[in-house]
Tab-separated table of C-alpha atoms in Angstrom:
chain	number	residue	atom	x	y	z
A	1	GLU	CA	-27.890	11.545	15.658
A	2	THR	CA	-25.628	8.478	15.754
A	3	GLY	CA	-24.555	8.752	19.369
A	4	VAL	CA	-20.912	9.091	18.297
A	5	THR	CA	-19.355	12.352	19.422
A	6	GLN	CA	-16.044	13.815	18.362
A	7	SER	CA	-13.971	16.693	19.653
A	8	PRO	CA	-12.803	19.193	18.770
A	9	THR	CA	-14.990	19.953	15.755
A	10	HIS	CA	-12.433	22.267	14.182
A	11	LEU	CA	-8.800	23.005	14.890
A	12	ILE	CA	-5.812	24.660	13.263
A	13	LYS	CA	-2.221	23.524	13.736
A	14	THR	CA	1.115	24.309	12.155
A	15	ARG	CA	3.551	21.924	10.513
A	16	GLY	CA	5.529	19.843	12.964
A	17	GLN	CA	3.000	20.109	15.767
A	18	GLN	CA	1.110	17.233	17.335
A	19	VAL	CA	-2.646	16.790	17.593
A	20	THR	CA	-5.011	14.600	19.611
A	21	LEU	CA	-8.564	13.981	18.457
A	22	ARG	CA	-11.170	12.332	20.655
A	23	CYS	CA	-14.154	10.110	20.062
A	24	SER	CA	-16.904	8.756	22.284
A	25	SER	CA	-18.544	5.716	20.779
A	26	GLN	CA	-22.199	4.871	20.856
A	27	SER	CA	-23.289	3.177	24.069
A	28	GLY	CA	-22.634	-0.557	23.919
A	29	HIS	CA	-20.243	-0.351	20.971
A	30	ASN	CA	-16.841	-1.889	21.655
A	31	THR	CA	-15.220	-1.209	18.278
A	32	VAL	CA	-13.966	2.130	17.020
A	33	SER	CA	-12.522	2.909	13.598
A	34	TRP	CA	-10.839	6.073	12.410
A	35	TYR	CA	-10.952	7.451	8.875
A	36	GLN	CA	-9.296	10.376	7.137
A	37	GLN	CA	-11.329	12.246	4.540
A	38	ALA	CA	-9.517	14.737	2.355
A	39	LEU	CA	-11.578	17.418	0.657
A	40	GLY	CA	-13.555	15.966	-2.241
A	41	GLN	CA	-12.478	12.396	-1.506
A	42	GLY	CA	-13.950	9.345	0.138
A	43	PRO	CA	-12.872	8.417	3.665
A	44	GLN	CA	-9.649	6.395	3.992
A	45	PHE	CA	-9.288	3.800	6.736
A	46	ILE	CA	-6.606	4.631	9.308
A	47	PHE	CA	-7.065	1.919	11.946
A	48	GLN	CA	-9.543	0.099	14.135
A	49	TYR	CA	-9.587	-0.622	17.864
A	50	TYR	CA	-11.413	-3.500	19.467
A	51	ARG	CA	-11.416	-3.900	23.232
A	52	GLU	CA	-8.435	-1.547	23.619
A	53	GLU	CA	-6.278	-3.319	21.020
A	54	GLU	CA	-5.482	-2.186	17.489
A	55	ASN	CA	-6.706	-4.937	15.187
A	56	GLY	CA	-6.416	-3.443	11.740
A	57	ARG	CA	-4.477	-0.638	10.105
A	58	GLY	CA	-4.587	1.130	6.782
A	59	ASN	CA	-1.747	2.636	4.781
A	60	PHE	CA	-0.789	5.370	7.234
A	61	PRO	CA	2.661	6.038	8.729
A	62	PRO	CA	3.516	5.300	12.380
A	63	ARG	CA	3.121	8.956	13.322
A	64	PHE	CA	-0.608	8.184	13.245
A	65	SER	CA	-1.361	6.355	16.471
A	66	GLY	CA	-4.350	5.698	18.639
A	67	LEU	CA	-5.735	4.493	21.898
A	68	GLN	CA	-8.939	2.950	23.098
A	69	PHE	CA	-9.966	3.225	26.721
A	70	PRO	CA	-11.885	0.777	28.944
A	71	ASN	CA	-15.094	2.732	28.302
A	72	TYR	CA	-14.426	2.222	24.558
A	73	SER	CA	-13.815	5.896	23.841
A	74	SER	CA	-10.816	6.507	21.628
A	75	GLU	CA	-8.101	8.966	20.691
A	76	LEU	CA	-6.282	9.554	17.432
A	77	ASN	CA	-2.836	11.116	17.742
A	78	VAL	CA	-0.866	12.543	14.853
A	79	ASN	CA	2.735	13.617	15.367
A	80	ALA	CA	4.928	15.822	13.199
A	81	LEU	CA	1.977	17.239	11.304
A	82	GLU	CA	2.332	17.782	7.569
A	83	LEU	CA	0.287	20.004	5.279
A	84	ASP	CA	-1.298	16.925	3.673
A	85	ASP	CA	-2.721	15.901	7.035
A	86	SER	CA	-5.327	18.622	6.597
A	87	ALA	CA	-8.597	16.692	6.409
A	88	LEU	CA	-11.785	15.696	8.142
A	89	TYR	CA	-11.084	12.920	10.635
A	90	LEU	CA	-14.019	10.624	11.187
A	91	CYS	CA	-14.615	8.211	13.999
A	92	ALA	CA	-17.035	5.331	13.607
A	93	SER	CA	-18.265	2.836	16.149
A	94	SER	CA	-19.913	-0.534	15.781
A	95	PRO	CA	-21.272	-3.185	18.116
A	96	GLY	CA	-18.944	-5.916	16.923
A	97	GLN	CA	-15.397	-6.499	15.761
A	98	GLY	CA	-16.283	-6.770	12.123
A	99	ALA	CA	-18.428	-4.573	9.932
A	100	LYS	CA	-20.487	-7.691	9.363
A	101	SER	CA	-21.823	-7.240	12.859
A	102	PRO	CA	-25.467	-7.805	13.697
A	103	THR	CA	-26.547	-4.486	12.277
A	104	GLY	CA	-23.902	-4.493	9.565
A	105	GLU	CA	-23.248	-0.787	9.763
A	106	LEU	CA	-20.839	1.710	11.198
A	107	PHE	CA	-22.096	4.763	13.045
A	108	PHE	CA	-20.056	7.814	12.127
A	109	GLY	CA	-19.513	10.954	14.131
A	110	GLU	CA	-19.584	14.408	12.578
A	111	GLY	CA	-15.802	14.521	12.369
A	112	SER	CA	-12.963	16.782	13.424
A	113	ARG	CA	-11.812	19.218	10.752
A	114	LEU	CA	-8.018	19.638	10.984
A	115	THR	CA	-6.215	22.379	9.103
A	116	VAL	CA	-2.421	22.310	9.037
A	117	LEU	CA	-0.709	25.579	8.066
B	1	GLY	CA	-4.583	-1.987	-5.432
B	2	GLU	CA	-8.178	-2.402	-4.436
B	3	SER	CA	-10.467	0.424	-5.367
B	4	VAL	CA	-14.056	1.386	-5.540
B	5	GLY	CA	-14.944	4.011	-8.095
B	6	LEU	CA	-17.969	5.907	-9.251
B	7	HIS	CA	-18.822	6.539	-12.893
B	8	LEU	CA	-20.300	10.002	-12.383
B	9	PRO	CA	-18.912	12.669	-10.096
B	10	THR	CA	-22.122	14.736	-10.208
B	11	LEU	CA	-25.743	13.939	-10.912
B	12	SER	CA	-28.441	16.562	-11.298
B	13	VAL	CA	-32.090	15.483	-11.193
B	14	GLN	CA	-35.474	17.128	-10.969
B	15	GLU	CA	-37.477	16.788	-7.790
B	16	GLY	CA	-39.782	13.806	-8.074
B	17	ASP	CA	-37.662	11.969	-10.627
B	18	ASN	CA	-35.842	8.741	-9.878
B	19	SER	CA	-32.072	8.850	-9.352
B	20	ILE	CA	-29.549	6.179	-10.178
B	21	ILE	CA	-26.025	6.355	-8.788
B	22	ASN	CA	-23.520	3.859	-10.110
B	23	CYS	CA	-20.377	2.354	-8.658
B	24	ALA	CA	-17.742	-0.063	-9.947
B	25	TYR	CA	-15.610	-2.145	-7.630
B	26	SER	CA	-12.403	-3.936	-8.477
B	27	ASN	CA	-12.052	-6.639	-5.828
B	28	SER	CA	-14.020	-9.699	-6.815
B	29	ALA	CA	-13.457	-11.071	-3.299
B	30	SER	CA	-15.517	-8.275	-1.738
B	31	ASP	CA	-18.582	-9.741	-0.132
B	32	TYR	CA	-20.300	-6.830	1.538
B	33	PHE	CA	-21.261	-3.444	0.140
B	34	ILE	CA	-22.732	-0.359	1.732
B	35	TRP	CA	-24.097	2.927	0.438
B	36	TYR	CA	-23.534	6.032	2.541
B	37	LYS	CA	-24.991	9.529	2.266
B	38	GLN	CA	-22.920	12.462	3.426
B	39	GLU	CA	-24.457	15.888	3.815
B	40	SER	CA	-22.296	18.974	4.006
B	41	GLY	CA	-20.541	19.249	7.348
B	42	LYS	CA	-21.702	15.849	8.573
B	43	GLY	CA	-20.351	12.344	8.813
B	44	PRO	CA	-21.429	9.563	6.440
B	45	GLN	CA	-24.864	8.149	7.156
B	46	PHE	CA	-25.736	4.523	6.427
B	47	ILE	CA	-28.392	4.127	3.729
B	48	ILE	CA	-28.516	0.492	2.752
B	49	ASP	CA	-26.261	-2.532	2.518
B	50	ILE	CA	-26.124	-5.714	0.499
B	51	ARG	CA	-24.200	-8.940	0.829
B	52	SER	CA	-22.688	-10.739	-2.114
B	53	ASN	CA	-25.178	-13.601	-1.947
B	54	MET	CA	-27.922	-11.177	-2.991
B	55	ASP	CA	-28.450	-9.168	-6.168
B	56	LYS	CA	-31.118	-6.776	-4.968
B	57	ARG	CA	-32.230	-5.234	-1.716
B	58	GLN	CA	-34.933	-2.664	-1.106
B	59	GLY	CA	-35.400	-0.100	1.599
B	60	GLN	CA	-37.605	2.896	1.998
B	61	ARG	CA	-37.440	4.699	-1.391
B	62	VAL	CA	-34.023	3.147	-2.059
B	63	THR	CA	-32.957	0.016	-3.881
B	64	VAL	CA	-29.456	-1.378	-4.219
B	65	LEU	CA	-28.563	-3.645	-7.112
B	66	LEU	CA	-25.444	-5.790	-7.222
B	67	ASN	CA	-24.066	-7.334	-10.403
B	68	LYS	CA	-21.120	-9.501	-9.446
B	69	THR	CA	-20.470	-10.555	-13.036
B	70	VAL	CA	-19.394	-7.058	-14.006
B	71	LYS	CA	-18.546	-5.908	-10.467
B	72	HIS	CA	-21.114	-3.150	-10.506
B	73	LEU	CA	-23.272	-1.654	-7.784
B	74	SER	CA	-26.053	0.887	-8.098
B	75	LEU	CA	-28.267	2.888	-5.784
B	76	GLN	CA	-31.709	3.832	-6.964
B	77	ILE	CA	-33.637	6.570	-5.186
B	78	ALA	CA	-37.315	6.831	-6.008
B	79	ALA	CA	-39.131	10.170	-6.142
B	80	THR	CA	-36.007	12.162	-5.328
B	81	GLN	CA	-36.537	14.964	-2.840
B	82	PRO	CA	-34.490	18.096	-2.077
B	83	GLY	CA	-33.421	16.470	1.179
B	84	ASP	CA	-31.688	13.771	-0.859
B	85	SER	CA	-29.110	16.295	-2.061
B	86	ALA	CA	-25.763	15.085	-0.734
B	87	VAL	CA	-22.640	13.165	-1.697
B	88	TYR	CA	-23.208	9.424	-2.006
B	89	PHE	CA	-20.443	6.890	-1.464
B	90	CYS	CA	-20.358	3.221	-2.123
B	91	ALA	CA	-18.024	1.193	0.044
B	92	GLU	CA	-16.870	-2.408	0.075
B	93	ILE	CA	-15.474	-4.853	2.563
B	94	SER	CA	-13.463	-7.809	1.381
B	95	GLY	CA	-13.446	-10.009	4.403
B	96	GLY	CA	-11.427	-10.208	7.580
B	97	ALA	CA	-12.310	-9.140	11.048
B	98	THR	CA	-11.927	-5.419	10.683
B	99	ASN	CA	-14.331	-2.737	9.633
B	100	LYS	CA	-11.996	-1.633	6.865
B	101	LEU	CA	-14.334	-0.003	4.417
B	102	ILE	CA	-12.920	0.947	1.035
B	103	PHE	CA	-14.770	4.032	-0.158
B	104	GLY	CA	-15.077	5.446	-3.618
B	105	THR	CA	-14.639	9.115	-4.441
B	106	GLY	CA	-18.344	9.898	-4.217
B	107	THR	CA	-21.152	11.251	-6.392
B	108	LEU	CA	-22.745	14.583	-5.708
B	109	LEU	CA	-26.509	14.375	-6.140
B	110	ALA	CA	-28.120	17.763	-6.776
B	111	VAL	CA	-31.905	17.832	-6.700
B	112	GLN	CA	-33.448	20.707	-8.630
B	113	PRO	CA	-36.836	21.978	-7.377
């Protein structure tokens, strides 16, 4: 158990719809990162939030957006869903802004499995 | 672009043997590397990390070796157990203030009883 919880665990959407995924970070962690993991691939960095501000983004279009709340929980929103958005979406929290934080590791949740039909 | 790759997509070993999982990275500026284990249906789990000023680091039953000359990373698992069966990813960070990990494709480790 990492203390990072994600919801929902599984969901099915159709093309063009919008989805919101949620993440509660481990207690005391002020940084949340989101990753997309396609089947059989390694996770790909989407973006990171630190103290409610986005402070890093990967190669994802603007229809991928996020929020971080004062309690450091976070949401990932994807608009105009495409078939290729089908993936496992992982949230990871850490106690510092950089991965080179005191413990040097990210704590991943179990992920939200999104299927787009 | 930057990439982290693995030489072997699958590795099958006998229980009790030692396992070696290899990884090549392309960004010579990367200064921090992490190995993750991902079991089916779960998120990646931190195994061990190493910074670029080191060439070896040991944990419990695991050792990570870093060869910056050839940009190569390996994970050694001693006395492999059935519970070690999973996909293993190496990941790199090349500086900056974000937690942007660049993951490889992964190696599936299958432990035969």
